[in-house]
Every structure is written in structure tokens, then in C-alpha cells.
mmCIF file with all atom_site columns, C-alpha atoms in Angstrom:
data_model
loop_
_atom_site.group_PDB
_atom_site.id
_atom_site.type_symbol
_atom_site.label_atom_id
_atom_site.label_alt_id
_atom_site.label_comp_id
_atom_site.label_asym_id
_atom_site.label_entity_id
_atom_site.label_seq_id
_atom_site.pdbx_PDB_ins_code
_atom_site.Cartn_x
_atom_site.Cartn_y
_atom_site.Cartn_z
_atom_site.occupancy
_atom_site.B_iso_or_equiv
_atom_site.pdbx_formal_charge
_atom_site.auth_seq_id
_atom_site.auth_comp_id
_atom_site.auth_asym_id
_atom_site.auth_atom_id
_atom_site.pdbx_PDB_model_num
ATOM 1   C CA . MET D 1 1   ? 40.252 -90.787  -85.994  1.00 79.00 ? 176 MET D CA 1
ATOM 2   C CA . TYR D 1 2   ? 38.474 -89.876  -89.229  1.00 88.00 ? 177 TYR D CA 1
ATOM 3   C CA . LEU D 1 3   ? 37.271 -92.593  -91.597  1.00 93.00 ? 178 LEU D CA 1
ATOM 4   C CA . LYS D 1 4   ? 35.751 -91.594  -94.924  1.00 97.00 ? 179 LYS D CA 1
ATOM 5   C CA . TYR D 1 5   ? 34.097 -94.880  -95.880  1.00 97.00 ? 180 TYR D CA 1
ATOM 6   C CA . PHE D 1 6   ? 33.536 -96.877  -92.707  1.00 97.00 ? 181 PHE D CA 1
ATOM 7   C CA . LYS D 1 7   ? 31.828 -96.679  -89.342  1.00 96.00 ? 182 LYS D CA 1
ATOM 8   C CA . PHE D 1 8   ? 33.555 -98.437  -86.462  1.00 97.00 ? 183 PHE D CA 1
ATOM 9   C CA . SER D 1 9   ? 30.344 -100.383 -85.842  1.00 97.00 ? 184 SER D CA 1
ATOM 10  C CA . GLU D 1 10  ? 30.921 -102.255 -89.127  1.00 97.00 ? 185 GLU D CA 1
ATOM 11  C CA . PHE D 1 11  ? 33.854 -103.977 -87.387  1.00 98.00 ? 186 PHE D CA 1
ATOM 12  C CA . ASP D 1 12  ? 32.004 -104.946 -84.174  1.00 98.00 ? 187 ASP D CA 1
ATOM 13  C CA . SER D 1 13  ? 32.198 -108.519 -82.939  1.00 98.00 ? 188 SER D CA 1
ATOM 14  C CA . PRO D 1 14  ? 28.520 -109.608 -82.964  1.00 97.00 ? 189 PRO D CA 1
ATOM 15  C CA . ASP D 1 15  ? 28.730 -110.523 -79.276  1.00 97.00 ? 190 ASP D CA 1
ATOM 16  C CA . LYS D 1 16  ? 30.297 -107.222 -78.147  1.00 98.00 ? 191 LYS D CA 1
ATOM 17  C CA . PRO D 1 17  ? 28.705 -103.911 -79.200  1.00 97.00 ? 192 PRO D CA 1
ATOM 18  C CA . ASP D 1 18  ? 31.161 -101.041 -79.845  1.00 97.00 ? 193 ASP D CA 1
ATOM 19  C CA . SER D 1 19  ? 34.092 -103.448 -80.167  1.00 98.00 ? 194 SER D CA 1
ATOM 20  C CA . GLY D 1 20  ? 34.860 -102.052 -83.618  1.00 97.00 ? 195 GLY D CA 1
ATOM 21  C CA . LYS D 1 21  ? 36.579 -99.243  -81.726  1.00 96.00 ? 196 LYS D CA 1
ATOM 22  C CA . ASP D 1 22  ? 39.171 -101.848 -80.695  1.00 97.00 ? 197 ASP D CA 1
ATOM 23  C CA . MET D 1 23  ? 40.416 -102.116 -84.287  1.00 98.00 ? 198 MET D CA 1
ATOM 24  C CA . ASP D 1 24  ? 44.028 -101.076 -84.858  1.00 97.00 ? 199 ASP D CA 1
ATOM 25  C CA . GLY D 1 25  ? 44.171 -97.487  -86.138  1.00 96.00 ? 200 GLY D CA 1
ATOM 26  C CA . THR D 1 26  ? 46.791 -98.065  -88.828  1.00 97.00 ? 201 THR D CA 1
ATOM 27  C CA . PHE D 1 27  ? 44.933 -101.126 -90.122  1.00 98.00 ? 202 PHE D CA 1
ATOM 28  C CA . ILE D 1 28  ? 41.581 -99.399  -90.379  1.00 97.00 ? 203 ILE D CA 1
ATOM 29  C CA . GLN D 1 29  ? 43.039 -96.298  -92.050  1.00 97.00 ? 204 GLN D CA 1
ATOM 30  C CA . LEU D 1 30  ? 44.765 -98.456  -94.687  1.00 97.00 ? 205 LEU D CA 1
ATOM 31  C CA . LEU D 1 31  ? 41.523 -100.308 -95.299  1.00 98.00 ? 206 LEU D CA 1
ATOM 32  C CA . ASP D 1 32  ? 39.677 -97.001  -95.635  1.00 98.00 ? 207 ASP D CA 1
ATOM 33  C CA . LYS D 1 33  ? 42.255 -95.876  -98.204  1.00 98.00 ? 208 LYS D CA 1
ATOM 34  C CA . ALA D 1 34  ? 41.880 -99.160  -100.130 1.00 98.00 ? 209 ALA D CA 1
ATOM 35  C CA . ARG D 1 35  ? 38.112 -98.685  -100.187 1.00 98.00 ? 210 ARG D CA 1
ATOM 36  C CA . GLY D 1 36  ? 38.598 -95.288  -101.843 1.00 98.00 ? 211 GLY D CA 1
ATOM 37  C CA . ILE D 1 37  ? 40.929 -96.731  -104.460 1.00 98.00 ? 212 ILE D CA 1
ATOM 38  C CA . ALA D 1 38  ? 38.610 -99.646  -105.283 1.00 98.00 ? 213 ALA D CA 1
ATOM 39  C CA . ASN D 1 39  ? 35.700 -97.210  -105.601 1.00 98.00 ? 214 ASN D CA 1
ATOM 40  C CA . ILE D 1 40  ? 33.181 -99.880  -104.601 1.00 98.00 ? 215 ILE D CA 1
ATOM 41  C CA . PRO D 1 41  ? 31.602 -100.561 -101.206 1.00 97.00 ? 216 PRO D CA 1
ATOM 42  C CA . PHE D 1 42  ? 33.448 -102.933 -98.881  1.00 98.00 ? 217 PHE D CA 1
ATOM 43  C CA . ARG D 1 43  ? 30.995 -105.020 -96.838  1.00 98.00 ? 218 ARG D CA 1
ATOM 44  C CA . ILE D 1 44  ? 32.837 -106.210 -93.736  1.00 98.00 ? 219 ILE D CA 1
ATOM 45  C CA . THR D 1 45  ? 31.683 -109.671 -92.698  1.00 98.00 ? 220 THR D CA 1
ATOM 46  C CA . SER D 1 46  ? 34.184 -110.015 -89.867  1.00 98.00 ? 221 SER D CA 1
ATOM 47  C CA . GLY D 1 47  ? 36.324 -107.420 -88.156  1.00 98.00 ? 222 GLY D CA 1
ATOM 48  C CA . TYR D 1 48  ? 37.171 -107.442 -84.478  1.00 98.00 ? 223 TYR D CA 1
ATOM 49  C CA . ARG D 1 49  ? 36.413 -110.773 -82.744  1.00 98.00 ? 224 ARG D CA 1
ATOM 50  C CA . THR D 1 50  ? 36.179 -111.668 -79.110  1.00 98.00 ? 225 THR D CA 1
ATOM 51  C CA . LYS D 1 51  ? 37.783 -114.982 -78.111  1.00 97.00 ? 226 LYS D CA 1
ATOM 52  C CA . GLU D 1 52  ? 34.305 -116.462 -77.723  1.00 98.00 ? 227 GLU D CA 1
ATOM 53  C CA . TRP D 1 53  ? 33.127 -115.312 -81.161  1.00 98.00 ? 228 TRP D CA 1
ATOM 54  C CA . ASN D 1 54  ? 36.361 -116.446 -82.796  1.00 97.00 ? 229 ASN D CA 1
ATOM 55  C CA . LYS D 1 55  ? 35.844 -119.919 -81.359  1.00 97.00 ? 230 LYS D CA 1
ATOM 56  C CA . LYS D 1 56  ? 32.182 -119.965 -82.429  1.00 97.00 ? 231 LYS D CA 1
ATOM 57  C CA . VAL D 1 57  ? 33.042 -119.167 -86.062  1.00 96.00 ? 232 VAL D CA 1
ATOM 58  C CA . GLY D 1 58  ? 35.938 -121.610 -86.178  1.00 93.00 ? 233 GLY D CA 1
ATOM 59  C CA . GLY D 1 59  ? 38.654 -118.962 -86.249  1.00 93.00 ? 234 GLY D CA 1
ATOM 60  C CA . ARG D 1 60  ? 42.262 -119.907 -85.680  1.00 93.00 ? 235 ARG D CA 1
ATOM 61  C CA . VAL D 1 61  ? 43.909 -119.666 -82.284  1.00 93.00 ? 236 VAL D CA 1
ATOM 62  C CA . GLY D 1 62  ? 45.944 -116.461 -82.440  1.00 94.00 ? 237 GLY D CA 1
ATOM 63  C CA . SER D 1 63  ? 43.731 -114.990 -85.171  1.00 97.00 ? 238 SER D CA 1
ATOM 64  C CA . SER D 1 64  ? 44.608 -111.447 -86.170  1.00 98.00 ? 239 SER D CA 1
ATOM 65  C CA . HIS D 1 65  ? 40.902 -110.618 -85.766  1.00 98.00 ? 240 HIS D CA 1
ATOM 66  C CA . LEU D 1 66  ? 41.417 -110.952 -81.996  1.00 98.00 ? 241 LEU D CA 1
ATOM 67  C CA . LYS D 1 67  ? 43.935 -108.085 -82.113  1.00 98.00 ? 242 LYS D CA 1
ATOM 68  C CA . GLY D 1 68  ? 41.841 -105.809 -84.330  1.00 98.00 ? 243 GLY D CA 1
ATOM 69  C CA . LEU D 1 69  ? 44.336 -106.318 -87.151  1.00 98.00 ? 244 LEU D CA 1
ATOM 70  C CA . ALA D 1 70  ? 42.123 -108.144 -89.673  1.00 98.00 ? 245 ALA D CA 1
ATOM 71  C CA . ALA D 1 71  ? 38.934 -107.919 -91.676  1.00 98.00 ? 246 ALA D CA 1
ATOM 72  C CA . ASP D 1 72  ? 37.012 -110.115 -94.077  1.00 98.00 ? 247 ASP D CA 1
ATOM 73  C CA . ILE D 1 73  ? 35.447 -108.295 -97.032  1.00 98.00 ? 248 ILE D CA 1
ATOM 74  C CA . HIS D 1 74  ? 32.515 -109.821 -98.914  1.00 98.00 ? 249 HIS D CA 1
ATOM 75  C CA . TYR D 1 75  ? 32.368 -109.858 -102.706 1.00 98.00 ? 250 TYR D CA 1
ATOM 76  C CA . THR D 1 76  ? 29.788 -111.227 -105.126 1.00 97.00 ? 251 THR D CA 1
ATOM 77  C CA . ASN D 1 77  ? 31.616 -111.394 -108.471 1.00 97.00 ? 252 ASN D CA 1
ATOM 78  C CA . ASN D 1 78  ? 35.045 -111.622 -110.066 1.00 97.00 ? 253 ASN D CA 1
ATOM 79  C CA . ARG D 1 79  ? 35.196 -107.905 -110.883 1.00 98.00 ? 254 ARG D CA 1
ATOM 80  C CA . GLN D 1 80  ? 34.633 -106.967 -107.228 1.00 98.00 ? 255 GLN D CA 1
ATOM 81  C CA . ARG D 1 81  ? 37.239 -109.510 -106.156 1.00 98.00 ? 256 ARG D CA 1
ATOM 82  C CA . PHE D 1 82  ? 39.759 -107.972 -108.570 1.00 98.00 ? 257 PHE D CA 1
ATOM 83  C CA . LEU D 1 83  ? 39.047 -104.390 -107.474 1.00 98.00 ? 258 LEU D CA 1
ATOM 84  C CA . ILE D 1 84  ? 39.271 -105.230 -103.770 1.00 98.00 ? 259 ILE D CA 1
ATOM 85  C CA . LEU D 1 85  ? 42.421 -107.315 -104.126 1.00 98.00 ? 260 LEU D CA 1
ATOM 86  C CA . SER D 1 86  ? 44.147 -104.713 -106.322 1.00 98.00 ? 261 SER D CA 1
ATOM 87  C CA . ALA D 1 87  ? 43.344 -101.915 -103.881 1.00 98.00 ? 262 ALA D CA 1
ATOM 88  C CA . LEU D 1 88  ? 44.548 -103.925 -100.868 1.00 98.00 ? 263 LEU D CA 1
ATOM 89  C CA . LEU D 1 89  ? 47.860 -104.615 -102.595 1.00 98.00 ? 264 LEU D CA 1
ATOM 90  C CA . GLU D 1 90  ? 48.212 -100.981 -103.690 1.00 98.00 ? 265 GLU D CA 1
ATOM 91  C CA . VAL D 1 91  ? 47.957 -99.641  -100.136 1.00 98.00 ? 266 VAL D CA 1
ATOM 92  C CA . GLY D 1 92  ? 50.466 -102.167 -98.845  1.00 97.00 ? 267 GLY D CA 1
ATOM 93  C CA . PHE D 1 93  ? 48.625 -105.165 -97.436  1.00 98.00 ? 268 PHE D CA 1
ATOM 94  C CA . THR D 1 94  ? 50.903 -108.192 -97.729  1.00 95.00 ? 269 THR D CA 1
ATOM 95  C CA . ARG D 1 95  ? 48.800 -110.794 -95.902  1.00 98.00 ? 270 ARG D CA 1
ATOM 96  C CA . ILE D 1 96  ? 45.702 -111.716 -97.904  1.00 98.00 ? 271 ILE D CA 1
ATOM 97  C CA . GLY D 1 97  ? 43.448 -114.764 -97.902  1.00 97.00 ? 272 GLY D CA 1
ATOM 98  C CA . LEU D 1 98  ? 41.036 -115.519 -100.747 1.00 97.00 ? 273 LEU D CA 1
ATOM 99  C CA . GLY D 1 99  ? 37.784 -117.268 -99.944  1.00 96.00 ? 274 GLY D CA 1
ATOM 100 C CA . ARG D 1 100 ? 34.887 -118.289 -102.157 1.00 95.00 ? 275 ARG D CA 1
ATOM 101 C CA . ASN D 1 101 ? 33.033 -115.033 -101.436 1.00 96.00 ? 276 ASN D CA 1
ATOM 102 C CA . PHE D 1 102 ? 35.338 -113.004 -99.202  1.00 97.00 ? 277 PHE D CA 1
ATOM 103 C CA . ILE D 1 103 ? 38.840 -111.613 -98.977  1.00 98.00 ? 278 ILE D CA 1
ATOM 104 C CA . HIS D 1 104 ? 40.701 -111.629 -95.675  1.00 98.00 ? 279 HIS D CA 1
ATOM 105 C CA . CYS D 1 105 ? 43.353 -108.990 -95.104  1.00 98.00 ? 280 CYS D CA 1
ATOM 106 C CA . ASP D 1 106 ? 45.434 -108.351 -92.039  1.00 98.00 ? 281 ASP D CA 1
ATOM 107 C CA . LEU D 1 107 ? 48.302 -106.227 -90.842  1.00 97.00 ? 282 LEU D CA 1
ATOM 108 C CA . ASP D 1 108 ? 49.839 -108.642 -88.366  1.00 96.00 ? 283 ASP D CA 1
ATOM 109 C CA . PHE D 1 109 ? 53.603 -108.124 -88.466  1.00 95.00 ? 284 PHE D CA 1
ATOM 110 C CA . ASN D 1 110 ? 54.090 -111.063 -86.065  1.00 95.00 ? 285 ASN D CA 1
ATOM 111 C CA . LYS D 1 111 ? 53.159 -113.440 -88.896  1.00 96.00 ? 286 LYS D CA 1
ATOM 112 C CA . ASP D 1 112 ? 54.689 -114.232 -92.281  1.00 95.00 ? 287 ASP D CA 1
ATOM 113 C CA . LEU D 1 113 ? 54.524 -111.266 -94.648  1.00 96.00 ? 288 LEU D CA 1
ATOM 114 C CA . GLY D 1 114 ? 54.242 -111.353 -98.417  1.00 96.00 ? 289 GLY D CA 1
ATOM 115 C CA . VAL D 1 115 ? 51.695 -114.170 -98.530  1.00 97.00 ? 290 VAL D CA 1
ATOM 116 C CA . ILE D 1 116 ? 48.424 -114.810 -100.312 1.00 97.00 ? 291 ILE D CA 1
ATOM 117 C CA . TRP D 1 117 ? 46.540 -117.989 -99.469  1.00 96.00 ? 292 TRP D CA 1
ATOM 118 C CA . THR D 1 118 ? 43.249 -119.629 -100.347 1.00 96.00 ? 293 THR D CA 1
ATOM 119 C CA . TYR D 1 119 ? 40.675 -121.241 -98.078  1.00 91.00 ? 294 TYR D CA 1
ATOM 120 C CA . ASP D 1 120 ? 39.608 -124.821 -98.744  1.00 79.00 ? 295 ASP D CA 1
ATOM 121 C CA . TYR D 1 121 ? 35.949 -124.310 -97.984  1.00 62.00 ? 296 TYR D CA 1
#
């Protein structure tokens, strides 16, 4: 699979080298497309997670990260947040979480679609 803007290693669970290759192909291609539309770098702070890593970082049971269907993208200012969010919506992401300095997106069709939520921390 060809990715223009990402390396699979950017999605590795910190406790499992090469696990970025376990990301869902459709998810990662959509994210790559969104990156091109936003025209700014996307720094992935969390991609694929092992069960152990998910527990360590306080991830939810059943997290989409465990299935390779989610990523958290870091941003540092409101303009970046706008560009990232707009691009994610344009390519069709319908599950988005807004954090203080990151945006979560996932492509988990086993969960509610058409939702945007905020994190309380």
C-alpha cells in the first residue's frame, strides 16, 4: 500500500515495533488523503495500540486503536485544529474527538457514527 505522507512506523504502539503495519488499510488511506487536503503535517501521537499499551495510557476497553482503526493527531494552535478537523470531515470521517491538543479520529463502524465529542481533560 502506498502512503504519500505517512510511514507505518508513525502508527506503532510504543511497546510493539512494526505494529503500525496492523493499521486498517482504508483508515490509513483516508487519513493520508486528509493530510494532503489540510496541507500541514499530521503528527500522530497514538495510532495502533496493544492491549497493554491501551491500559497503560488509560484507553477505553474496546478502543478503536486496538483494531488499527483510530489515530490521535497533535495540534498546537487553533488554525491547525481547524485545518485538521476540516480535512477529516471532507474525506468522510464521522467519529471525531477533540482534545486540548489533539484530535482523535476513527473509522469504527461498530460504534455510533456522525458524532463529535470533547475530552474532559
